[in-house]
mmCIF file of C-alpha atoms in Angstrom:
data_model
loop_
_atom_site.group_PDB
_atom_site.id
_atom_site.type_symbol
_atom_site.label_atom_id
_atom_site.label_comp_id
_atom_site.label_asym_id
_atom_site.label_seq_id
_atom_site.Cartn_x
_atom_site.Cartn_y
_atom_site.Cartn_z
ATOM 1 C CA GLY A 1 -32.458 303.690 -22.303
ATOM 2 C CA ALA A 2 -34.558 303.453 -25.290
ATOM 3 C CA GLY A 3 -33.583 299.804 -26.160
ATOM 4 C CA VAL A 4 -31.427 297.372 -25.179
ATOM 5 C CA SER A 5 -27.830 298.141 -26.206
ATOM 6 C CA GLN A 6 -24.480 296.132 -27.052
ATOM 7 C CA THR A 7 -21.204 297.086 -26.967
ATOM 8 C CA PRO A 8 -18.978 296.671 -29.313
ATOM 9 C CA SER A 9 -21.120 295.792 -32.191
ATOM 10 C CA ASN A 10 -18.151 294.026 -34.163
ATOM 11 C CA LYS A 11 -14.481 292.158 -32.082
ATOM 12 C CA VAL A 12 -11.556 290.624 -34.007
ATOM 13 C CA THR A 13 -9.308 289.166 -31.578
ATOM 14 C CA GLU A 14 -7.003 286.798 -31.904
ATOM 15 C CA LYS A 15 -7.054 282.646 -30.223
ATOM 16 C CA GLY A 16 -6.644 281.880 -26.714
ATOM 17 C CA LYS A 17 -7.536 285.988 -25.798
ATOM 18 C CA TYR A 18 -9.791 286.977 -23.510
ATOM 19 C CA VAL A 19 -12.864 289.211 -24.331
ATOM 20 C CA GLU A 20 -15.837 291.138 -22.758
ATOM 21 C CA LEU A 21 -19.330 291.667 -23.970
ATOM 22 C CA ARG A 22 -21.546 294.670 -22.511
ATOM 23 C CA CYS A 23 -25.389 294.513 -22.696
ATOM 24 C CA ASP A 24 -27.077 297.523 -21.238
ATOM 25 C CA PRO A 25 -31.170 296.551 -21.664
ATOM 26 C CA ILE A 26 -33.874 298.420 -21.523
ATOM 27 C CA SER A 27 -34.348 300.573 -18.413
ATOM 28 C CA GLY A 28 -36.767 298.578 -15.302
ATOM 29 C CA HIS A 29 -36.421 295.092 -16.746
ATOM 30 C CA THR A 30 -35.103 292.714 -14.623
ATOM 31 C CA ALA A 31 -34.426 289.184 -16.445
ATOM 32 C CA LEU A 32 -31.656 289.919 -19.074
ATOM 33 C CA TYR A 33 -30.688 286.759 -21.165
ATOM 34 C CA TRP A 34 -27.336 286.162 -23.675
ATOM 35 C CA TYR A 35 -27.872 284.402 -27.028
ATOM 36 C CA ARG A 36 -25.228 283.469 -29.013
ATOM 37 C CA GLN A 37 -26.340 282.625 -33.504
ATOM 38 C CA SER A 38 -24.834 281.790 -35.581
ATOM 39 C CA LEU A 39 -24.904 281.695 -39.302
ATOM 40 C CA GLY A 40 -28.505 279.513 -40.351
ATOM 41 C CA GLN A 41 -28.858 278.845 -36.753
ATOM 42 C CA GLY A 42 -31.687 280.244 -34.446
ATOM 43 C CA PRO A 43 -30.321 281.831 -31.020
ATOM 44 C CA GLU A 44 -28.621 279.453 -29.063
ATOM 45 C CA PHE A 45 -29.410 280.187 -24.587
ATOM 46 C CA LEU A 46 -26.444 280.692 -22.726
ATOM 47 C CA ILE A 47 -27.776 282.603 -19.570
ATOM 48 C CA TYR A 48 -30.616 284.295 -18.388
ATOM 49 C CA PHE A 49 -29.909 287.035 -14.729
ATOM 50 C CA GLN A 50 -33.073 287.976 -12.892
ATOM 51 C CA GLY A 51 -31.753 290.715 -11.180
ATOM 52 C CA THR A 52 -28.503 290.697 -9.890
ATOM 53 C CA GLY A 53 -27.663 286.604 -10.362
ATOM 54 C CA ALA A 54 -27.442 284.189 -12.860
ATOM 55 C CA ALA A 55 -31.369 282.586 -12.684
ATOM 56 C CA ASP A 56 -29.759 279.500 -14.953
ATOM 57 C CA ASP A 57 -26.293 279.503 -16.907
ATOM 58 C CA SER A 58 -27.029 276.562 -18.497
ATOM 59 C CA GLY A 59 -26.502 277.230 -21.766
ATOM 60 C CA LEU A 60 -23.267 278.697 -20.906
ATOM 61 C CA PRO A 61 -20.972 275.609 -23.292
ATOM 62 C CA ASN A 62 -17.484 275.505 -20.833
ATOM 63 C CA ASP A 63 -15.656 277.274 -17.522
ATOM 64 C CA ARG A 64 -14.086 279.947 -20.077
ATOM 65 C CA PHE A 65 -17.662 281.940 -20.903
ATOM 66 C CA PHE A 66 -18.403 283.638 -17.791
ATOM 67 C CA ALA A 67 -21.683 286.442 -17.193
ATOM 68 C CA VAL A 68 -22.144 289.178 -14.479
ATOM 69 C CA ARG A 69 -25.003 291.289 -13.524
ATOM 70 C CA PRO A 70 -23.336 292.714 -10.431
ATOM 71 C CA GLU A 71 -26.281 296.060 -10.300
ATOM 72 C CA GLY A 72 -29.136 294.358 -12.247
ATOM 73 C CA SER A 73 -28.423 296.877 -14.706
ATOM 74 C CA VAL A 74 -25.387 296.389 -17.409
ATOM 75 C CA SER A 75 -24.587 292.558 -17.949
ATOM 76 C CA THR A 76 -20.921 291.619 -19.005
ATOM 77 C CA LEU A 77 -19.984 288.586 -20.839
ATOM 78 C CA LYS A 78 -16.694 286.937 -20.611
ATOM 79 C CA ILE A 79 -15.229 284.911 -22.363
ATOM 80 C CA GLN A 80 -11.564 283.254 -21.342
ATOM 81 C CA ARG A 81 -8.696 281.632 -23.748
ATOM 82 C CA THR A 82 -10.812 282.326 -26.850
ATOM 83 C CA GLU A 83 -11.341 279.697 -29.597
ATOM 84 C CA ARG A 84 -11.808 279.897 -32.810
ATOM 85 C CA GLY A 85 -15.063 278.107 -32.710
ATOM 86 C CA ASP A 86 -16.006 280.780 -30.337
ATOM 87 C CA SER A 87 -17.488 283.459 -33.666
ATOM 88 C CA ALA A 88 -20.667 283.473 -33.156
ATOM 89 C CA VAL A 89 -22.978 286.973 -33.369
ATOM 90 C CA TYR A 90 -23.738 287.439 -28.902
ATOM 91 C CA LEU A 91 -27.332 288.729 -28.465
ATOM 92 C CA CYS A 92 -28.677 290.138 -25.369
ATOM 93 C CA ALA A 93 -32.239 290.569 -24.615
ATOM 94 C CA SER A 94 -34.110 291.816 -22.025
ATOM 95 C CA SER A 95 -37.942 291.284 -20.665
ATOM 96 C CA PRO A 96 -39.980 293.545 -18.045
ATOM 97 C CA ARG A 97 -40.152 289.913 -16.069
ATOM 98 C CA PRO A 98 -38.727 286.261 -16.845
ATOM 99 C CA GLY A 99 -41.247 284.783 -19.034
ATOM 100 C CA GLU A 100 -42.092 287.528 -20.866
ATOM 101 C CA ILE A 101 -41.862 289.181 -24.611
ATOM 102 C CA GLN A 102 -37.708 289.654 -24.921
ATOM 103 C CA TYR A 103 -36.598 292.408 -26.896
ATOM 104 C CA PHE A 104 -32.987 292.170 -28.000
ATOM 105 C CA GLY A 105 -30.013 294.145 -28.749
ATOM 106 C CA ALA A 106 -28.848 294.622 -31.900
ATOM 107 C CA GLY A 107 -25.450 291.810 -31.033
ATOM 108 C CA THR A 108 -21.786 291.591 -30.862
ATOM 109 C CA ARG A 109 -20.276 290.279 -34.124
ATOM 110 C CA LEU A 110 -16.878 288.515 -32.236
ATOM 111 C CA SER A 111 -14.679 287.042 -34.753
ATOM 112 C CA VAL A 112 -11.798 284.524 -33.416
ATOM 113 C CA LEU A 113 -8.876 284.199 -35.722
ATOM 114 C CA GLU B 1 -35.601 267.561 -24.669
ATOM 115 C CA ASP B 2 -37.544 270.327 -25.576
ATOM 116 C CA LYS B 3 -37.510 271.771 -29.194
ATOM 117 C CA VAL B 4 -38.387 274.354 -31.531
ATOM 118 C CA VAL B 5 -39.038 273.279 -35.562
ATOM 119 C CA GLN B 6 -39.466 275.712 -38.352
ATOM 120 C CA SER B 7 -41.032 274.626 -41.643
ATOM 121 C CA PRO B 8 -39.745 275.105 -44.613
ATOM 122 C CA LEU B 9 -35.861 276.730 -44.053
ATOM 123 C CA SER B 10 -35.411 278.997 -46.664
ATOM 124 C CA LEU B 11 -38.572 280.240 -48.796
ATOM 125 C CA VAL B 12 -37.740 282.098 -51.944
ATOM 126 C CA VAL B 13 -41.193 284.608 -53.626
ATOM 127 C CA HIS B 14 -42.167 286.706 -55.932
ATOM 128 C CA GLU B 15 -43.434 289.885 -54.405
ATOM 129 C CA GLY B 16 -47.755 289.937 -54.745
ATOM 130 C CA ASP B 17 -47.531 286.782 -53.657
ATOM 131 C CA THR B 18 -48.939 284.988 -50.102
ATOM 132 C CA VAL B 19 -46.578 283.023 -48.315
ATOM 133 C CA THR B 20 -47.049 280.868 -44.892
ATOM 134 C CA LEU B 21 -44.237 279.671 -42.003
ATOM 135 C CA ASN B 22 -45.141 277.081 -39.807
ATOM 136 C CA CYS B 23 -43.932 276.321 -36.528
ATOM 137 C CA SER B 24 -44.462 273.324 -34.480
ATOM 138 C CA TYR B 25 -43.481 272.338 -30.682
ATOM 139 C CA GLU B 26 -42.543 270.182 -27.711
ATOM 140 C CA VAL B 27 -42.521 272.006 -24.997
ATOM 141 C CA THR B 28 -42.487 271.470 -21.397
ATOM 142 C CA ASN B 29 -44.841 274.358 -19.283
ATOM 143 C CA PHE B 30 -45.700 276.549 -22.638
ATOM 144 C CA ARG B 31 -46.456 279.448 -21.611
ATOM 145 C CA SER B 32 -46.671 281.428 -24.892
ATOM 146 C CA LEU B 33 -45.283 280.935 -28.418
ATOM 147 C CA LEU B 34 -43.363 284.457 -30.061
ATOM 148 C CA TRP B 35 -42.946 285.570 -33.493
ATOM 149 C CA TYR B 36 -39.533 287.802 -34.293
ATOM 150 C CA LYS B 37 -38.195 288.870 -37.977
ATOM 151 C CA GLN B 38 -34.567 289.302 -37.749
ATOM 152 C CA GLU B 39 -33.432 291.761 -40.810
ATOM 153 C CA LYS B 40 -29.421 291.545 -40.374
ATOM 154 C CA LYS B 41 -28.622 291.198 -36.877
ATOM 155 C CA ALA B 42 -31.466 292.273 -33.721
ATOM 156 C CA PRO B 43 -35.025 290.027 -34.003
ATOM 157 C CA THR B 44 -37.690 292.738 -33.794
ATOM 158 C CA PHE B 45 -40.677 290.959 -32.148
ATOM 159 C CA LEU B 46 -43.649 290.573 -33.932
ATOM 160 C CA PHE B 47 -46.398 288.545 -31.758
ATOM 161 C CA MET B 48 -47.207 286.829 -29.052
ATOM 162 C CA LEU B 49 -49.646 283.726 -28.642
ATOM 163 C CA THR B 50 -51.278 282.494 -26.141
ATOM 164 C CA SER B 51 -54.364 281.290 -26.936
ATOM 165 C CA SER B 52 -55.207 278.457 -29.296
ATOM 166 C CA GLY B 53 -57.706 279.602 -32.458
ATOM 167 C CA ILE B 54 -56.983 283.472 -31.899
ATOM 168 C CA GLU B 55 -55.422 285.108 -34.575
ATOM 169 C CA LYS B 56 -53.358 287.585 -34.551
ATOM 170 C CA LYS B 57 -52.719 290.353 -36.921
ATOM 171 C CA SER B 58 -50.361 293.233 -38.255
ATOM 172 C CA GLY B 59 -51.359 294.412 -41.776
ATOM 173 C CA ARG B 60 -50.331 292.219 -43.872
ATOM 174 C CA LEU B 61 -49.351 289.802 -41.338
ATOM 175 C CA SER B 62 -51.414 287.556 -39.432
ATOM 176 C CA SER B 63 -50.595 285.170 -37.199
ATOM 177 C CA ILE B 64 -52.039 282.003 -34.763
ATOM 178 C CA LEU B 65 -51.652 279.445 -32.479
ATOM 179 C CA ASP B 66 -53.068 275.719 -32.248
ATOM 180 C CA LYS B 67 -52.260 273.976 -29.016
ATOM 181 C CA LYS B 68 -53.858 270.701 -29.851
ATOM 182 C CA GLU B 69 -51.491 270.593 -32.639
ATOM 183 C CA LEU B 70 -48.470 271.958 -31.243
ATOM 184 C CA SER B 71 -47.832 274.634 -33.886
ATOM 185 C CA SER B 72 -48.654 277.616 -35.199
ATOM 186 C CA ILE B 73 -48.278 279.605 -38.845
ATOM 187 C CA LEU B 74 -47.619 282.763 -39.825
ATOM 188 C CA ASN B 75 -48.668 284.747 -42.257
ATOM 189 C CA ILE B 76 -47.866 287.238 -44.529
ATOM 190 C CA THR B 77 -49.853 288.678 -47.809
ATOM 191 C CA ALA B 78 -49.158 290.848 -51.250
ATOM 192 C CA THR B 79 -44.922 290.540 -50.081
ATOM 193 C CA GLN B 80 -43.094 292.834 -50.503
ATOM 194 C CA THR B 81 -39.151 292.879 -51.073
ATOM 195 C CA GLY B 82 -39.114 294.681 -48.016
ATOM 196 C CA ASP B 83 -40.457 291.306 -46.370
ATOM 197 C CA SER B 84 -37.060 289.441 -46.673
ATOM 198 C CA ALA B 85 -35.706 288.389 -43.255
ATOM 199 C CA ILE B 86 -35.890 285.492 -41.334
ATOM 200 C CA TYR B 87 -38.223 285.291 -39.527
ATOM 201 C CA LEU B 88 -37.688 283.413 -35.477
ATOM 202 C CA CYS B 89 -40.290 281.375 -33.421
ATOM 203 C CA ALA B 90 -39.744 281.478 -29.606
ATOM 204 C CA VAL B 91 -41.774 278.996 -27.318
ATOM 205 C CA ILE B 92 -41.168 280.107 -23.798
ATOM 206 C CA GLY B 93 -41.234 277.219 -21.407
ATOM 207 C CA GLY B 94 -41.545 278.062 -17.630
ATOM 208 C CA ASN B 95 -39.432 281.072 -17.972
ATOM 209 C CA GLN B 96 -36.946 279.893 -20.588
ATOM 210 C CA PHE B 97 -36.801 281.065 -23.886
ATOM 211 C CA TYR B 98 -36.374 278.578 -27.188
ATOM 212 C CA PHE B 99 -36.055 278.740 -30.243
ATOM 213 C CA GLY B 100 -36.315 277.180 -33.845
ATOM 214 C CA THR B 101 -34.018 277.582 -36.616
ATOM 215 C CA GLY B 102 -36.017 280.124 -38.395
ATOM 216 C CA THR B 103 -37.094 280.794 -41.730
ATOM 217 C CA SER B 104 -34.877 282.629 -45.214
ATOM 218 C CA LEU B 105 -37.729 284.932 -46.616
ATOM 219 C CA THR B 106 -36.746 286.011 -49.891
ATOM 220 C CA VAL B 107 -39.323 288.185 -52.218
ATOM 221 C CA ILE B 108 -37.614 289.130 -55.293
ATOM 222 C CA PRO B 109 -38.371 291.985 -56.911
#
């Protein structure tokens, strides 16, 4: 695609529910990154994929967070048993290869009530 | 611990002013430093700097890297209201991106 696409743009859920956030990277980009951004903060790294595998998941805050990229393109970030503290904008970025310029999607604003 | 620090945290200027934003870093396996502009949600790429002392320029924006001082500046001349945004500095260490907290710039007409 022309750019990184994230859906939904906004998600409101209740505490304890499960959510999935989707990222469709730029075609041909092998590296895909997930970040979380809270108000007044820079993006906080969560996980990055090289192809289908998670090359670095050290930023995932706990085991309620999980991400997959089964075919090396679209990725899904999954959050179980959501908590109010999970409320943030979740940004996805892709780059042709790891360590190169990242191009960002518009993000998903998650609100946990 | 790898870190990227930006200053000032926020800045309010009048149209036509010139601003300088700062970014300093301590990142192992440094590869490059990038500047992004963030309006609303998606950061958009501005510059990528790899070598010291070489200025990158795009219109009214310019940036330079000082690897000896582990820092970079982003200059915006003749500011316009459309320059209002958060400016993010990111450093690539290995294959990891480290972001600063950003500088929030507001340009008043």
